[in-house]
Tab-separated table of C-alpha atoms and ligand atoms in Angstrom:
chain	number	residue	atom	x	y	z
A	152	UNK	CA	0.376	34.728	31.023
A	153	UNK	CA	4.056	34.106	30.515
A	154	UNK	CA	5.815	34.046	27.168
A	155	UNK	CA	7.178	30.611	26.217
A	156	UNK	CA	9.752	29.395	23.778
A	157	UNK	CA	8.884	26.096	22.082
A	158	UNK	CA	11.147	24.246	24.514
A	159	UNK	CA	9.611	25.988	27.529
A	160	UNK	CA	6.137	25.148	26.261
A	161	UNK	CA	7.136	21.505	25.888
A	162	UNK	CA	8.593	21.453	29.397
A	163	UNK	CA	5.330	22.873	30.754
A	164	UNK	CA	3.199	20.356	28.841
A	165	UNK	CA	5.358	17.557	30.229
A	166	UNK	CA	5.517	18.752	33.818
A	167	UNK	CA	2.053	20.083	34.688
A	168	UNK	CA	0.432	17.794	37.294
A	169	UNK	CA	-2.225	17.990	39.983
A	170	UNK	CA	-1.890	14.278	40.844
A	171	UNK	CA	0.762	11.618	40.184
A	172	UNK	CA	-1.064	10.158	37.158
A	173	UNK	CA	0.531	7.161	35.492
A	174	UNK	CA	4.294	7.355	35.071
A	175	UNK	CA	4.433	5.272	31.890
A	176	UNK	CA	1.584	7.116	30.209
A	177	UNK	CA	3.209	10.431	31.183
A	178	UNK	CA	6.594	9.413	29.770
A	179	UNK	CA	5.226	8.071	26.478
A	180	UNK	CA	2.909	11.055	25.982
A	181	UNK	CA	5.820	13.402	26.636
A	182	UNK	CA	7.938	11.615	24.024
A	183	UNK	CA	5.198	11.643	21.366
A	184	UNK	CA	4.299	15.306	21.955
A	185	UNK	CA	7.972	16.288	21.888
A	186	UNK	CA	8.539	14.385	18.634
A	187	UNK	CA	5.510	16.080	17.053
A	188	UNK	CA	6.608	19.539	18.220
A	189	UNK	CA	9.952	18.878	16.551
A	190	UNK	CA	8.279	17.560	13.394
A	191	UNK	CA	6.210	20.747	13.164
A	192	UNK	CA	9.364	22.836	13.630
A	193	UNK	CA	11.533	20.858	11.210
A	194	UNK	CA	8.934	20.841	8.427
A	195	UNK	CA	7.625	24.324	9.191
A	196	UNK	CA	4.077	22.948	9.380
A	197	UNK	CA	1.563	25.745	8.865
A	198	UNK	CA	-1.677	26.104	10.863
A	199	UNK	CA	-3.800	25.096	7.853
A	200	UNK	CA	-1.778	21.898	7.497
A	201	UNK	CA	-1.938	21.097	11.191
A	202	UNK	CA	-5.723	21.554	11.335
A	203	UNK	CA	-6.190	19.537	8.160
A	204	UNK	CA	-4.340	16.695	9.908
A	205	UNK	CA	-6.442	17.072	13.072
A	206	UNK	CA	-9.639	17.035	10.985
A	207	UNK	CA	-8.409	13.932	9.147
A	208	UNK	CA	-7.790	12.148	12.465
A	209	UNK	CA	-11.322	12.989	13.631
A	210	UNK	CA	-12.758	11.653	10.384
A	211	UNK	CA	-10.633	8.526	10.696
A	212	UNK	CA	-12.127	7.867	14.132
A	213	UNK	CA	-15.681	8.642	13.003
A	214	UNK	CA	-15.274	6.223	10.097
A	215	UNK	CA	-14.060	3.488	12.468
A	216	UNK	CA	-10.849	3.191	10.475
A	217	UNK	CA	-8.111	3.631	13.046
A	218	UNK	CA	-7.360	-0.098	12.812
A	219	UNK	CA	-6.911	0.141	9.046
A	220	UNK	CA	-4.331	2.893	9.348
A	221	UNK	CA	-2.359	1.077	12.058
A	222	UNK	CA	-2.152	-1.955	9.753
A	223	UNK	CA	-1.298	0.107	6.665
A	224	UNK	CA	1.460	2.038	8.412
A	225	UNK	CA	3.045	-1.174	9.691
A	226	UNK	CA	2.235	-0.947	13.399
A	227	UNK	CA	0.381	-4.297	13.525
A	228	UNK	CA	3.273	-6.130	11.909
A	229	UNK	CA	5.724	-4.291	14.149
A	230	UNK	CA	3.992	-5.727	17.212
A	231	UNK	CA	4.269	-9.244	15.732
A	232	UNK	CA	7.975	-8.735	14.987
A	233	UNK	CA	8.478	-7.649	18.582
A	234	UNK	CA	6.595	-10.676	19.942
A	235	UNK	CA	8.752	-12.941	17.778
A	236	UNK	CA	11.885	-11.203	19.065
A	237	UNK	CA	10.709	-11.607	22.652
A	238	UNK	CA	10.191	-15.341	22.056
A	239	UNK	CA	13.660	-15.687	20.551
A	240	UNK	CA	15.247	-13.702	23.388
A	241	UNK	CA	13.513	-16.017	25.887
A	242	UNK	CA	14.617	-19.117	23.911
A	243	UNK	CA	10.958	-19.898	23.491
A	244	UNK	CA	10.199	-22.412	20.750
A	245	UNK	CA	8.073	-20.964	17.957
A	246	UNK	CA	5.038	-22.707	16.547
A	247	UNK	CA	3.092	-21.622	13.490
A	248	UNK	CA	4.133	-18.027	12.720
A	249	UNK	CA	1.813	-15.374	14.062
A	250	UNK	CA	0.222	-12.899	11.676
A	251	UNK	CA	-1.754	-9.761	12.413
A	252	UNK	CA	-5.379	-9.940	13.548
A	253	UNK	CA	-6.423	-6.946	11.501
A	254	UNK	CA	-9.364	-4.702	12.380
A	255	UNK	CA	-12.146	-7.008	11.208
A	256	UNK	CA	-12.405	-9.795	13.798
A	257	UNK	CA	-15.754	-10.370	15.524
A	258	UNK	CA	-15.966	-12.594	18.598
A	259	UNK	CA	-18.702	-15.146	19.185
A	260	UNK	CA	-19.020	-16.814	15.765
A	261	UNK	CA	-21.228	-19.961	15.629
A	262	UNK	CA	-19.465	-22.995	17.130
A	263	UNK	CA	-19.296	-26.441	15.488
A	264	UNK	CA	-17.594	-29.777	16.236
A	265	UNK	CA	-14.735	-30.866	13.970
A	266	UNK	CA	-16.051	-29.470	10.684
A	267	UNK	CA	-18.321	-26.844	9.234
A	268	UNK	CA	-19.458	-25.177	6.050
A	269	UNK	CA	-18.128	-21.669	6.411
A	270	UNK	CA	-19.837	-20.688	3.162
A	271	UNK	CA	-23.388	-21.485	4.255
A	272	UNK	CA	-25.599	-18.949	2.471
A	273	UNK	CA	-22.860	-18.206	-0.086
A	274	UNK	CA	-23.458	-21.176	-2.369
A	275	UNK	CA	-22.068	-20.819	-5.859
A	276	UNK	CA	-19.739	-17.960	-4.981
A	277	UNK	CA	-16.139	-18.583	-5.942
A	278	UNK	CA	-14.143	-21.755	-6.262
A	279	UNK	CA	-15.028	-24.550	-3.822
A	280	UNK	CA	-12.298	-24.841	-1.235
A	281	UNK	CA	-11.689	-27.157	1.705
A	282	UNK	CA	-9.040	-26.521	4.317
A	283	UNK	CA	-8.170	-29.302	6.735
A	284	UNK	CA	-5.537	-30.337	9.180
A	285	UNK	CA	-4.784	-30.677	12.851
A	286	UNK	CA	-3.943	-28.517	15.802
A	287	UNK	CA	-0.661	-29.739	17.273
A	288	UNK	CA	1.595	-28.954	20.200
A	289	UNK	CA	5.293	-28.169	19.770
A	290	UNK	CA	5.926	-31.876	20.502
A	291	UNK	CA	3.870	-32.829	17.436
A	292	UNK	CA	1.100	-34.301	19.571
A	293	UNK	CA	-2.475	-33.489	18.490
A	294	UNK	CA	-4.471	-31.077	20.624
A	295	UNK	CA	-8.027	-32.298	21.249
A	296	UNK	CA	-10.834	-29.787	21.841
A	297	UNK	CA	-8.834	-26.889	20.443
A	298	UNK	CA	-10.833	-23.956	19.123
A	299	UNK	CA	-10.238	-22.776	15.560
A	300	UNK	CA	-11.899	-19.400	15.019
A	301	UNK	CA	-11.864	-18.626	11.279
A	302	UNK	CA	-13.036	-15.643	9.216
A	303	UNK	CA	-12.595	-14.330	5.702
A	304	UNK	CA	-14.112	-11.786	3.308
A	305	UNK	CA	-16.944	-12.404	0.839
A	306	UNK	CA	-16.576	-12.684	-2.939
A	307	UNK	CA	-16.373	-8.881	-3.144
A	308	UNK	CA	-13.603	-8.596	-0.563
A	309	UNK	CA	-15.870	-7.336	2.232
A	310	UNK	CA	-16.289	-8.644	5.776
A	311	UNK	CA	-19.583	-9.299	7.543
A	312	UNK	CA	-20.476	-6.890	10.401
A	313	UNK	CA	-18.543	-4.146	8.598
A	314	UNK	CA	-20.636	-4.571	5.440
A	315	UNK	CA	-24.338	-4.144	6.317
A	316	UNK	CA	-25.414	-6.129	3.249
A	317	UNK	CA	-24.182	-9.426	4.749
A	318	UNK	CA	-25.934	-11.565	7.364
A	319	UNK	CA	-24.591	-11.749	10.894
A	320	UNK	CA	-21.445	-13.898	11.173
A	321	UNK	CA	-21.352	-14.529	7.429
A	322	UNK	CA	-18.077	-16.373	6.667
A	323	UNK	CA	-17.181	-16.519	10.363
A	324	UNK	CA	-17.224	-19.776	12.327
A	325	UNK	CA	-15.556	-21.524	15.258
A	326	UNK	CA	-14.595	-25.183	14.998
A	327	UNK	CA	-13.664	-27.408	17.940
A	328	UNK	CA	-11.116	-30.076	17.015
A	329	UNK	CA	-11.863	-33.761	17.639
A	330	UNK	CA	-9.853	-36.103	19.885
A	331	UNK	CA	-7.080	-36.296	17.252
A	332	UNK	CA	-6.895	-32.516	16.874
A	333	UNK	CA	-8.631	-32.546	13.484
A	334	UNK	CA	-10.554	-29.649	11.988
A	335	UNK	CA	-11.846	-28.998	8.512
A	336	UNK	CA	-14.102	-26.528	6.760
A	337	UNK	CA	-15.552	-25.912	3.363
A	338	UNK	CA	-15.757	-22.458	1.852
A	339	UNK	CA	-14.715	-20.719	-1.354
A	340	UNK	CA	-11.355	-19.186	-2.169
A	341	UNK	CA	-11.735	-15.569	-1.064
A	342	UNK	CA	-10.388	-12.687	-3.145
A	343	UNK	CA	-8.015	-10.058	-1.795
A	344	UNK	CA	-9.075	-6.948	0.077
A	345	UNK	CA	-8.894	-3.301	-0.923
A	346	UNK	CA	-9.300	-0.312	1.407
A	347	UNK	CA	-12.575	1.537	0.885
A	348	UNK	CA	-12.343	4.294	-1.744
A	349	UNK	CA	-13.364	7.832	-0.752
A	350	UNK	CA	-12.349	7.240	2.853
A	351	UNK	CA	-9.848	8.969	5.139
A	352	UNK	CA	-7.545	5.964	4.629
A	353	UNK	CA	-7.641	6.077	0.826
A	354	UNK	CA	-7.106	9.854	1.017
A	355	UNK	CA	-3.840	9.423	2.923
A	356	UNK	CA	-2.701	6.504	0.790
A	357	UNK	CA	-3.216	8.549	-2.385
A	358	UNK	CA	-0.997	11.279	-0.898
A	359	UNK	CA	1.604	8.657	-0.002
A	360	UNK	CA	1.488	7.184	-3.499
A	361	UNK	CA	0.601	3.788	-2.040
A	362	UNK	CA	-1.985	1.155	-2.929
A	363	UNK	CA	-4.310	-0.287	-0.307
A	364	UNK	CA	-4.531	-3.929	-1.369
A	365	UNK	CA	-4.144	-7.088	0.631
A	366	UNK	CA	-3.536	-10.439	-1.062
A	367	UNK	CA	-6.165	-13.196	-0.632
A	368	UNK	CA	-5.995	-14.522	2.928
A	369	UNK	CA	-7.968	-16.306	5.651
A	370	UNK	CA	-7.767	-15.317	9.321
A	371	UNK	CA	-7.475	-17.670	12.298
A	372	UNK	CA	-7.425	-17.480	16.049
A	373	UNK	CA	-6.497	-20.884	17.471
A	374	UNK	CA	-6.586	-21.716	21.177
A	375	UNK	CA	-6.588	-24.665	23.573
A	376	UNK	CA	-6.112	-25.446	27.262
A	377	UNK	CA	-2.447	-25.147	28.224
A	378	UNK	CA	-1.471	-23.618	24.878
A	379	UNK	CA	-0.709	-20.066	23.903
A	380	UNK	CA	-3.499	-18.626	21.755
A	381	UNK	CA	-2.332	-18.017	18.194
A	382	UNK	CA	-3.582	-15.306	15.859
A	383	UNK	CA	-2.542	-15.906	12.282
A	384	UNK	CA	-3.555	-15.911	8.619
A	385	UNK	CA	-2.923	-18.151	5.682
A	386	UNK	CA	-2.267	-16.766	2.228
A	387	UNK	CA	-3.581	-18.229	-0.976
A	388	UNK	CA	-0.719	-18.642	-3.464
A	389	UNK	CA	-0.708	-16.860	-6.814
A	390	UNK	CA	-2.109	-13.507	-5.693
A	391	UNK	CA	-0.624	-10.409	-7.383
A	392	UNK	CA	-0.166	-8.735	-4.007
A	393	UNK	CA	1.273	-11.684	-2.109
A	394	UNK	CA	4.632	-9.936	-1.674
A	395	UNK	CA	3.160	-6.450	-1.634
A	396	UNK	CA	0.551	-6.573	1.124
A	397	UNK	CA	-0.504	-3.089	2.216
A	398	UNK	CA	-0.518	-4.434	5.798
A	399	UNK	CA	2.886	-6.170	5.482
A	400	UNK	CA	1.455	-9.401	6.924
A	401	UNK	CA	2.480	-12.094	4.411
A	402	UNK	CA	4.885	-14.659	5.904
A	403	UNK	CA	6.638	-17.524	4.157
A	404	UNK	CA	5.385	-20.280	6.459
A	405	UNK	CA	1.792	-19.203	5.938
A	406	UNK	CA	1.400	-19.548	2.172
A	407	UNK	CA	-0.516	-22.794	1.759
A	408	UNK	CA	-0.205	-25.238	-1.140
A	409	UNK	CA	-3.374	-25.930	-3.060
A	410	UNK	CA	-4.160	-29.308	-4.537
A	411	UNK	CA	-7.066	-30.573	-6.599
A	412	UNK	CA	-9.143	-33.363	-5.065
A	413	UNK	CA	-10.972	-35.536	-7.580
A	414	UNK	CA	-12.240	-38.271	-5.253
A	415	UNK	CA	-14.823	-36.374	-3.228
A	416	UNK	CA	-16.147	-39.419	-1.313
A	417	UNK	CA	-14.540	-38.432	1.995
A	418	UNK	CA	-16.138	-34.987	1.837
A	419	UNK	CA	-19.829	-35.866	1.569
A	420	UNK	CA	-20.635	-34.401	4.999
A	421	UNK	CA	-19.476	-31.029	3.665
A	422	UNK	CA	-21.835	-31.357	0.703
A	423	UNK	CA	-19.020	-31.550	-1.843
A	424	UNK	CA	-20.128	-33.289	-5.067
A	425	UNK	CA	-17.503	-32.218	-7.636
A	426	UNK	CA	-13.689	-31.982	-7.700
A	427	UNK	CA	-12.478	-29.106	-5.554
A	428	UNK	CA	-9.414	-27.231	-4.300
A	429	UNK	CA	-7.905	-28.217	-0.980
A	430	UNK	CA	-5.243	-26.947	1.395
A	431	UNK	CA	-3.814	-29.050	4.209
A	432	UNK	CA	-2.473	-27.065	7.108
A	433	UNK	CA	-1.550	-27.933	10.687
A	434	UNK	CA	-1.482	-25.239	13.350
A	435	UNK	CA	1.336	-25.658	15.885
A	436	UNK	CA	0.691	-23.960	19.222
A	437	UNK	CA	3.276	-22.861	21.768
A	438	UNK	CA	2.884	-23.914	25.386
A	439	UNK	CA	1.248	-21.277	27.559
A	440	UNK	CA	3.515	-19.890	30.260
A	441	UNK	CA	0.685	-18.077	32.022
A	442	UNK	CA	-3.076	-18.521	32.080
A	443	UNK	CA	-3.562	-15.193	30.290
A	444	UNK	CA	-1.697	-16.502	27.256
A	445	UNK	CA	-4.351	-19.185	26.728
A	446	UNK	CA	-7.181	-16.724	26.359
A	447	UNK	CA	-8.264	-16.214	22.750
A	448	UNK	CA	-10.117	-13.116	21.786
A	449	UNK	CA	-9.708	-9.977	19.797
A	450	UNK	CA	-7.072	-7.397	20.485
A	451	UNK	CA	-9.503	-4.927	21.999
A	452	UNK	CA	-10.738	-7.581	24.464
A	453	UNK	CA	-7.255	-7.874	25.866
A	454	UNK	CA	-6.367	-4.197	25.678
A	455	UNK	CA	-6.376	-2.519	29.069
B	520	MBD	C1	-8.125	-6.876	6.135
B	520	MBD	O1	-8.861	-7.879	5.630
B	520	MBD	C2	-7.135	-7.202	6.933
B	520	MBD	O2	-6.945	-8.497	7.192
B	520	MBD	C3	-6.309	-6.214	7.486
B	520	MBD	C4	-5.165	-6.579	8.337
B	520	MBD	C5	-6.546	-4.903	7.206
B	520	MBD	C6	-7.566	-4.583	6.396
B	520	MBD	C7	-8.364	-5.573	5.847
B	521	FE	FE1	-8.470	-9.706	6.368
């Protein structure tokens, strides 16, 4: 076996091939491995430190928390910034700002026409909240039969499917807009989210001197024929962490205004009997430039 310098080792790692492989994957892997070799050199990383990091990565995967770390280290927001930049570069009109999907979306939530009680089975938890509005095109025209897929955490900041104590699809619903593009739902104002304590993620964040809190938010995936599917979130104003989101996802255009509704007569079908808090919000969708852009669905569905 030959003796290698670090550079020779890197050259070998990059160049060994028994078949062409994939050029892009080869180039990106070579860059990442090279950068890590240099990081280990520059910081004089010791074997114990390297293996502690490798063990941490394994635990992160076993805990199903890779998606939490990507959000917390800014990668999810980075991808949104890059999509925005691509739209600007292509002179593509922007609709409602996109915001990260996060790692907690589940496809296939129960589907309803025009309105729904998102908080079914959660009666009495939190402050009664109704969100309503329309799905619009860039031209301001309503989009009939658009799909509004909505999900948020429970009163303890936990999401169904990731928290075994909650029923299937708790606080997750899909709403199809009516002919005028209207949707509305009743729920409660959710609290913020905090990363699980005693987890690989909290371990790293403690070492970074960072908190792991997200401000109160509600997730949406909005789609319609001929429109580009939109993944976004709205923020509830007044949260301590609104400008200090651990996932860097808060955006100005997505902080809703809350108003108090005293006349509940128009909300009987949602079972509202007392004054409640409301947010009005219209989603504006871009035009799809290719059929693939219309397809809603979680990030792993679309990933190759
Ligand atoms: C969440 O609720 C969330 O939306 C993100 C992005 C990361 C962790 C928890
Ligand atoms: Fe969330």
